[in-house]
Coordinates of C-alpha atoms in Angstrom, one line a residue:
M1 CA 0.0 0.0 0.0
S2 CA 1.6 3.3 -1.1
D3 CA 1.6 6.4 1.0
E4 CA 0.4 8.9 -1.6
P5 CA 0.4 12.5 -0.4
K6 CA -2.9 14.3 -0.2
R7 CA -3.7 16.1 -3.4
E8 CA -3.8 19.9 -2.8
I9 CA -6.7 21.8 -4.4
T10 CA -6.9 25.5 -5.1
V11 CA -9.4 27.8 -3.5
E12 CA -11.2 28.1 -6.9
Q13 CA -11.6 24.3 -7.1
A14 CA -12.8 24.1 -3.5
L15 CA -15.3 26.9 -4.2
Q16 CA -16.6 25.1 -7.3
M17 CA -17.2 21.9 -5.2
A18 CA -19.0 23.9 -2.6
V19 CA -21.2 25.7 -5.2
A20 CA -22.1 22.3 -6.8
L21 CA -23.1 20.9 -3.3
H22 CA -25.0 24.1 -2.6
R23 CA -27.0 23.8 -5.8
H24 CA -28.0 20.2 -4.9
D25 CA -29.2 21.3 -1.5
E26 CA -26.3 19.6 0.3
L27 CA -26.1 22.6 2.6
A28 CA -24.1 21.1 5.5
R29 CA -21.3 20.0 3.2
A30 CA -21.2 23.2 1.3
E31 CA -21.2 25.2 4.5
E32 CA -18.2 23.2 5.7
I33 CA -16.2 24.1 2.7
Y34 CA -17.2 27.8 2.8
V35 CA -16.2 28.1 6.4
D36 CA -12.9 26.3 5.8
I37 CA -12.0 28.7 3.0
L38 CA -12.8 31.7 5.2
T39 CA -10.8 30.3 8.1
H40 CA -7.7 30.6 5.8
L41 CA -8.8 33.6 3.7
P42 CA -11.2 35.6 5.9
N43 CA -11.7 38.3 3.2
E44 CA -12.3 36.0 0.1
P45 CA -15.3 38.0 -1.4
A46 CA -17.0 35.2 -3.4
T47 CA -17.0 32.9 -0.4
L48 CA -18.4 35.6 1.9
N49 CA -21.2 36.2 -0.6
L50 CA -22.0 32.5 -1.0
L51 CA -21.9 31.8 2.7
G52 CA -24.3 34.8 3.1
I53 CA -26.7 33.3 0.6
L54 CA -26.6 30.0 2.5
R55 CA -27.2 31.7 5.8
F56 CA -30.2 33.4 4.3
E57 CA -31.6 30.1 3.0
Q58 CA -31.2 28.8 6.6
G59 CA -33.2 31.7 7.9
R60 CA -30.2 33.2 9.7
C61 CA -30.7 36.7 8.3
D62 CA -28.4 38.6 10.6
E63 CA -25.4 36.4 9.6
A64 CA -26.4 36.7 6.0
L65 CA -26.3 40.5 6.1
H66 CA -22.9 40.3 7.9
Y67 CA -21.3 38.1 5.3
I68 CA -22.8 39.7 2.1
A69 CA -22.1 43.2 3.4
R70 CA -18.4 42.3 3.9
S71 CA -18.4 40.9 0.3
V72 CA -19.7 44.1 -1.3
E73 CA -17.3 46.2 0.9
I74 CA -14.4 44.3 -0.6
R75 CA -15.7 44.3 -4.2
P76 CA -18.2 47.2 -4.5
E77 CA -18.0 47.0 -8.3
E78 CA -19.9 43.7 -8.6
A79 CA -23.6 43.9 -9.0
G80 CA -24.4 40.3 -7.9
P81 CA -23.6 40.6 -4.2
W82 CA -25.4 43.9 -4.0
L83 CA -28.5 42.2 -5.4
N84 CA -28.1 39.4 -2.8
L85 CA -27.9 42.0 -0.1
S86 CA -31.1 43.6 -1.4
N87 CA -32.8 40.2 -1.1
V88 CA -32.0 39.9 2.5
L89 CA -32.9 43.5 3.3
L90 CA -36.2 43.1 1.4
E91 CA -37.2 39.9 3.2
T92 CA -36.4 41.3 6.6
G93 CA -38.4 44.5 6.0
E94 CA -35.5 46.9 5.7
F95 CA -37.2 48.7 2.8
D96 CA -35.3 52.0 2.8
E97 CA -31.9 50.3 2.8
A98 CA -33.1 47.7 0.2
A99 CA -34.1 50.6 -2.1
K100 CA -30.7 52.2 -1.8
V101 CA -28.9 48.9 -2.5
L102 CA -31.2 48.2 -5.6
Q103 CA -30.4 51.7 -7.0
R104 CA -26.7 50.7 -6.6
V105 CA -27.4 47.6 -8.7
I106 CA -29.1 49.6 -11.4
D107 CA -26.2 52.1 -11.4
L108 CA -23.8 49.2 -12.0
E109 CA -26.1 47.3 -14.4
P110 CA -28.8 49.6 -15.8
G111 CA -30.7 46.6 -17.4
N112 CA -30.6 44.3 -14.4
I113 CA -34.0 42.5 -14.5
D114 CA -33.7 41.1 -11.0
A115 CA -33.2 44.6 -9.6
Y116 CA -36.5 45.9 -11.2
N117 CA -38.2 42.7 -10.0
N118 CA -37.0 43.3 -6.4
L119 CA -38.1 47.0 -6.6
G120 CA -41.5 45.8 -7.7
V121 CA -41.7 43.5 -4.6
L122 CA -40.5 46.2 -2.4
H123 CA -43.1 48.7 -3.5
G124 CA -45.8 46.1 -3.3
R125 CA -44.9 45.4 0.4
R126 CA -45.1 49.1 1.0
R127 CA -48.6 49.0 -0.6
E128 CA -47.3 51.4 -3.4
F129 CA -49.1 49.2 -6.0
G130 CA -48.7 51.6 -8.9
L131 CA -44.9 51.8 -8.5
A132 CA -44.7 48.1 -8.0
E133 CA -46.5 47.4 -11.2
K134 CA -44.4 49.8 -13.2
C135 CA -41.2 48.1 -12.0
L136 CA -42.5 44.6 -12.6
R137 CA -43.6 45.5 -16.1
L138 CA -40.2 47.0 -16.9
A139 CA -38.7 43.7 -15.9
I140 CA -41.1 41.7 -18.0
E141 CA -40.4 43.9 -21.1
R142 CA -36.7 43.0 -20.7
D143 CA -37.4 39.3 -20.1
P144 CA -41.0 38.1 -20.9
N145 CA -40.2 34.6 -19.6
N146 CA -38.9 35.4 -16.1
V147 CA -40.8 33.1 -13.8
F148 CA -40.3 35.2 -10.7
T149 CA -41.4 38.5 -12.2
L150 CA -44.4 36.8 -13.9
Y151 CA -45.5 35.3 -10.5
N152 CA -44.9 38.6 -8.7
L153 CA -47.0 40.5 -11.1
G154 CA -49.7 37.9 -11.0
N155 CA -49.7 38.0 -7.2
L156 CA -49.9 41.8 -7.3
C157 CA -52.9 41.7 -9.6
F158 CA -54.6 39.1 -7.3
Q159 CA -53.9 41.3 -4.2
T160 CA -55.5 44.3 -6.0
G161 CA -58.6 42.3 -7.0
R162 CA -57.7 41.9 -10.8
H163 CA -58.3 38.2 -11.0
R164 CA -58.2 37.8 -14.8
E165 CA -54.8 39.4 -15.0
A166 CA -53.6 37.3 -12.1
I167 CA -54.7 34.2 -14.0
E168 CA -52.8 35.4 -17.1
Y169 CA -49.5 36.0 -15.4
C170 CA -49.5 33.0 -13.0
S171 CA -50.5 30.8 -16.0
R172 CA -47.4 32.0 -17.9
A173 CA -45.3 31.5 -14.8
M174 CA -46.5 27.9 -14.5
G175 CA -45.8 27.4 -18.2
M176 CA -42.2 28.2 -17.5
D177 CA -42.0 26.3 -14.2
P178 CA -44.9 23.8 -13.7
K179 CA -43.7 22.8 -10.2
N180 CA -43.7 26.3 -8.8
S181 CA -46.0 26.0 -5.8
H182 CA -46.4 29.8 -5.3
S183 CA -47.7 30.3 -8.9
R184 CA -50.1 27.3 -8.5
E185 CA -51.6 28.6 -5.3
V186 CA -52.3 32.1 -6.6
L187 CA -53.5 30.8 -9.9
C188 CA -56.0 28.4 -8.1
A189 CA -57.2 31.3 -5.8
A190 CA -57.6 33.6 -8.8
L191 CA -59.5 31.0 -10.9
I192 CA -61.9 30.3 -8.0
A193 CA -62.5 34.0 -7.4
D194 CA -63.2 34.4 -11.1
G195 CA -65.8 31.7 -11.1
Q196 CA -63.6 29.1 -12.8
S197 CA -63.6 26.5 -10.0
E198 CA -63.2 23.5 -12.2
R199 CA -60.0 24.8 -13.7
G200 CA -58.7 25.4 -10.2
K201 CA -59.6 21.9 -9.1
E202 CA -57.8 20.4 -12.1
I203 CA -54.6 22.3 -11.1
L204 CA -54.8 21.0 -7.5
Q205 CA -55.5 17.5 -8.7
D206 CA -52.5 17.5 -11.0
W207 CA -50.4 18.7 -8.1
L208 CA -51.6 15.9 -5.9
A209 CA -51.1 13.4 -8.7
A210 CA -47.4 14.4 -8.7
E211 CA -47.1 14.8 -4.9
P212 CA -49.9 12.7 -3.3
D213 CA -48.9 13.6 0.3
N214 CA -48.1 17.3 -0.1
P215 CA -49.8 18.9 2.9
R216 CA -50.2 22.3 1.2
A217 CA -52.0 20.8 -1.8
L218 CA -54.2 18.7 0.4
H219 CA -55.2 21.7 2.5
L220 CA -55.8 23.9 -0.5
L221 CA -58.0 21.2 -2.0
A222 CA -60.2 21.3 1.2
S223 CA -60.1 25.1 1.4
A224 CA -61.3 25.4 -2.2
G225 CA -64.3 23.2 -1.2
F226 CA -63.2 20.1 -3.2
S227 CA -62.8 17.8 -0.2
A228 CA -64.0 17.7 3.4
P229 CA -62.4 20.3 5.6
P230 CA -60.2 19.0 8.4
P231 CA -61.0 20.0 12.0
R232 CA -57.8 22.1 11.9
A233 CA -54.9 22.7 9.6
S234 CA -52.5 19.7 9.7
D235 CA -49.1 20.0 11.4
G236 CA -47.5 19.3 8.1
Y237 CA -49.3 22.2 6.4
I238 CA -48.4 24.7 9.2
Q239 CA -44.7 23.6 9.2
Q240 CA -44.3 23.6 5.5
T241 CA -46.1 26.9 5.0
F242 CA -44.4 28.9 7.7
D243 CA -40.9 27.4 7.6
S244 CA -40.9 28.3 3.9
F245 CA -41.3 32.1 4.4
A246 CA -40.1 32.7 8.0
A247 CA -37.6 35.2 6.8
S248 CA -40.1 37.3 4.9
F249 CA -43.1 36.8 7.1
D250 CA -43.0 40.2 8.8
S251 CA -42.7 42.2 5.6
K252 CA -45.3 40.2 3.8
L253 CA -47.8 40.8 6.5
G254 CA -47.0 44.5 6.4
S255 CA -48.0 44.5 2.8
L256 CA -51.4 43.2 3.7
G257 CA -52.0 46.0 6.3
Y258 CA -51.9 43.4 9.1
R259 CA -52.5 44.8 12.6
G260 CA -53.3 41.7 14.7
P261 CA -50.6 42.2 17.3
Q262 CA -51.5 45.8 17.9
F263 CA -55.2 44.9 18.2
V264 CA -54.4 42.2 20.8
A265 CA -52.1 44.5 22.8
D266 CA -54.8 47.3 22.7
A267 CA -57.5 44.8 23.9
L268 CA -55.3 43.8 26.9
T269 CA -54.5 47.4 27.8
E270 CA -58.3 48.3 27.7
L271 CA -58.9 45.7 30.5
G272 CA -57.2 48.2 32.9
P273 CA -57.2 46.9 36.5
R274 CA -58.5 43.5 35.5
L275 CA -55.3 42.8 33.6
P276 CA -52.8 40.7 35.8
R277 CA -49.5 42.5 36.4
D278 CA -46.0 41.1 36.8
G279 CA -47.0 37.6 35.8
V280 CA -46.1 35.0 33.2
V281 CA -47.3 35.8 29.6
L282 CA -47.6 33.3 26.8
D283 CA -47.4 34.4 23.1
A284 CA -49.5 31.5 21.7
G285 CA -48.5 30.9 18.1
C286 CA -45.7 33.5 18.4
G287 CA -44.4 33.1 14.9
T288 CA -41.5 35.5 14.3
G289 CA -42.2 37.4 17.5
L290 CA -44.3 40.3 16.1
C291 CA -46.1 40.6 19.4
A292 CA -43.0 40.4 21.6
S293 CA -42.3 44.1 22.0
L294 CA -46.0 44.7 22.8
L295 CA -46.3 41.8 25.3
R296 CA -42.9 42.2 27.1
P297 CA -44.0 45.1 29.3
L298 CA -47.1 43.2 30.5
G299 CA -45.3 40.5 32.6
K300 CA -42.1 39.5 34.4
R301 CA -41.7 36.6 32.1
L302 CA -42.6 36.1 28.4
E303 CA -42.7 32.7 26.7
G304 CA -43.6 31.8 23.2
V305 CA -44.9 28.6 21.5
D306 CA -45.1 27.8 17.8
L307 CA -45.1 24.7 15.5
S308 CA -42.7 26.2 12.9
A309 CA -39.0 25.8 13.7
G310 CA -38.1 28.5 11.1
M311 CA -40.5 31.0 12.8
L312 CA -39.0 30.2 16.2
E313 CA -35.5 30.8 14.9
R314 CA -36.6 34.4 13.9
A315 CA -38.4 34.9 17.2
K316 CA -35.3 33.9 19.1
S317 CA -33.2 36.5 17.3
R318 CA -35.4 39.2 18.8
G319 CA -34.0 38.4 22.2
A320 CA -37.3 39.3 23.9
Y321 CA -38.5 35.8 25.1
D322 CA -37.5 34.1 28.3
A323 CA -38.4 30.7 26.7
L324 CA -39.5 29.4 23.3
Y325 CA -41.2 26.0 22.7
L326 CA -41.7 24.0 19.5
A327 CA -45.1 22.4 19.9
E328 CA -48.7 22.1 18.7
L329 CA -50.7 24.7 20.6
S330 CA -53.6 22.7 22.0
A331 CA -51.4 19.9 23.3
F332 CA -48.9 22.4 24.7
L333 CA -51.7 24.2 26.7
Q334 CA -53.0 21.0 28.1
E335 CA -49.6 20.1 29.5
G336 CA -49.3 23.1 31.9
R337 CA -51.7 23.6 34.8
D338 CA -52.1 27.1 36.2
R339 CA -49.0 28.3 34.4
Y340 CA -50.0 31.6 32.7
D341 CA -51.5 34.9 33.8
I342 CA -51.9 36.2 30.2
V343 CA -52.3 34.2 27.0
A344 CA -52.1 36.3 23.8
S345 CA -52.8 34.9 20.4
A346 CA -52.7 36.9 17.2
D347 CA -53.8 35.1 14.0
T348 CA -53.1 31.6 15.3
L349 CA -56.6 30.3 16.1
I350 CA -57.5 30.9 12.5
Y351 CA -55.7 27.7 11.6
F352 CA -58.2 25.7 13.8
G353 CA -61.7 25.0 12.8
E354 CA -62.8 23.2 16.0
L355 CA -61.5 25.2 18.9
E356 CA -62.7 22.9 21.8
S357 CA -59.3 21.4 22.4
V358 CA -57.6 24.8 22.5
F359 CA -60.2 26.2 25.1
A360 CA -59.8 23.0 27.1
G361 CA -56.1 23.7 27.3
L362 CA -56.7 27.4 28.2
Q363 CA -58.9 26.3 31.1
L364 CA -56.0 24.3 32.4
S365 CA -53.1 26.6 31.7
L366 CA -54.6 29.9 32.8
R367 CA -54.4 30.8 36.5
D368 CA -57.4 32.1 38.3
G369 CA -57.9 35.7 37.2
G370 CA -55.9 35.0 34.0
V371 CA -56.7 36.7 30.7
L372 CA -57.0 35.5 27.1
A373 CA -56.7 38.0 24.2
A374 CA -56.9 36.8 20.7
T375 CA -58.0 37.4 17.1
L376 CA -60.1 35.3 14.8
E377 CA -61.4 35.8 11.3
A378 CA -65.1 36.7 11.5
L379 CA -67.9 34.6 10.1
A380 CA -71.2 36.6 9.9
D381 CA -73.5 33.6 10.0
D382 CA -74.2 32.7 13.7
Q383 CA -75.9 29.5 12.5
V384 CA -72.5 28.1 11.5
D385 CA -69.7 27.5 14.0
H386 CA -66.8 27.8 11.5
V387 CA -65.8 27.5 7.8
L388 CA -62.6 26.8 6.0
T389 CA -62.1 29.7 3.6
I390 CA -60.4 29.8 0.2
S391 CA -57.4 31.6 1.9
G392 CA -56.7 28.3 3.8
R393 CA -57.7 29.9 7.1
Y394 CA -60.8 29.3 9.2
A395 CA -63.5 31.9 10.0
H396 CA -65.6 31.6 13.2
S397 CA -69.0 32.9 14.3
A398 CA -69.4 35.1 17.3
A399 CA -72.1 32.7 18.6
Y400 CA -69.6 29.8 18.5
L401 CA -66.9 31.8 20.2
G402 CA -69.3 32.8 23.0
R403 CA -70.2 29.2 23.6
L404 CA -66.6 28.2 23.8
V405 CA -65.8 30.9 26.3
E406 CA -68.8 29.9 28.5
Q407 CA -68.1 26.2 28.3
S408 CA -64.5 26.7 29.4
G409 CA -65.6 28.6 32.5
M410 CA -64.4 32.0 31.4
Q411 CA -66.2 35.3 31.0
M412 CA -66.1 37.3 27.8
T413 CA -65.0 40.8 28.6
S414 CA -64.9 42.3 25.1
L415 CA -65.7 41.3 21.5
T416 CA -65.0 43.8 18.6
K417 CA -65.1 43.4 14.8
K418 CA -62.1 45.0 13.1
V419 CA -60.4 44.8 9.7
I420 CA -57.5 42.4 10.3
R421 CA -55.9 42.6 6.9
R422 CA -56.5 43.1 3.2
E423 CA -56.4 40.2 0.7
G424 CA -57.4 39.8 -2.9
G425 CA -58.2 43.5 -3.0
E426 CA -60.8 43.2 -0.1
D427 CA -60.9 43.8 3.6
V428 CA -60.8 40.7 5.9
D429 CA -63.0 41.2 9.0
G430 CA -61.9 39.7 12.3
W431 CA -62.9 39.3 15.9
V432 CA -60.7 40.8 18.6
F433 CA -61.8 39.5 21.9
T434 CA -60.7 39.1 25.6
A435 CA -61.9 36.7 28.2
V436 CA -61.1 36.3 31.9
K437 CA -60.9 33.1 34.0
P438 CA -62.7 34.0 37.3
M439 CA -61.2 33.6 40.7
R440 CA -62.3 30.4 42.4
A441 CA -64.3 30.8 45.6
T442 CA -62.4 30.0 48.7

């Protein structure tokens, strides 16, 4: 057996290997090579950029910004890393900085299609729909077959209630990339909104023929009314949906005019002396932690629970929580007796149809005198408990909510209808309510 010396490879060769691994989603192996290169060459700009992209894909946005910013500082003349930097800034809601960076890309490459696409997305999330459309159409003029721009324009049309145009652009996007789930979802919703339910059904059935166990496709089939609705959204649907856009969750909700966290915080404040002080607060379905800054002042300890690991990673980065738990909400609540003084839940119960298990858990986990504050989407028909809507979320009637509160031994203290968000060009009404668990007689 010969003792052959190890073959040395160049940085360029190592980087090529890492990029190939990265493209095939072998992220751990790619990361190992990127980190090894930077250990020896801390300022290698291409590697800094690529490790930043990988960190962004992992949902570690602060690290992504750090690495890509170092890359553009070293080689400011390259448009690509600047564009990657804009992606991270855009997805984390840093719109002003993203706009400056995108202008830098356009200065370097005046015809850069991706820069105009990103500007379109940026303006859309700012609800500047006219500017968003202008940028997206400029990108499509330069490249009529760009899947991302076609989808983004289709989604913009859907959000502004222009269903026929949404169908046109999402159909074109699907023609270029038939497996693009985002285009499929918006196309189905637009077809159904336009009265073309059978076409929407065909698209969902084709999706399930290719991926029979896909939780998103199964849930969408039910929400479109083509199969029986489940009692709640499946764990797989929640995890797949929210893990996939944890990084962009905050900015996307901002584009929908979403105000759930503020409504919940306001409802708690309005309880005045009935609100427990200096206790333990649970952010139930905490997501990325949008409620954290509003709930932190209300107790001596703030905890969060969510079913999405990606969301919890973002929540952890806020540094506001004393503890975070990865768990299904109703099961989690039923594990802890007399643990919480306040339970706050913004836009989480909308993924449950039947809420009996959740309220049974609340009855156990709330201390005497404890308070629940939450939002639901509003169902006007009091003869129906709940329905699964085309959005994939459940709407509940006030009568059903009232029965749940009473059956759980709590007392309703407020119930208000408010516009929770806008979707498909229309307002979405919701319930904002509070309930108190009475003190037990001694």
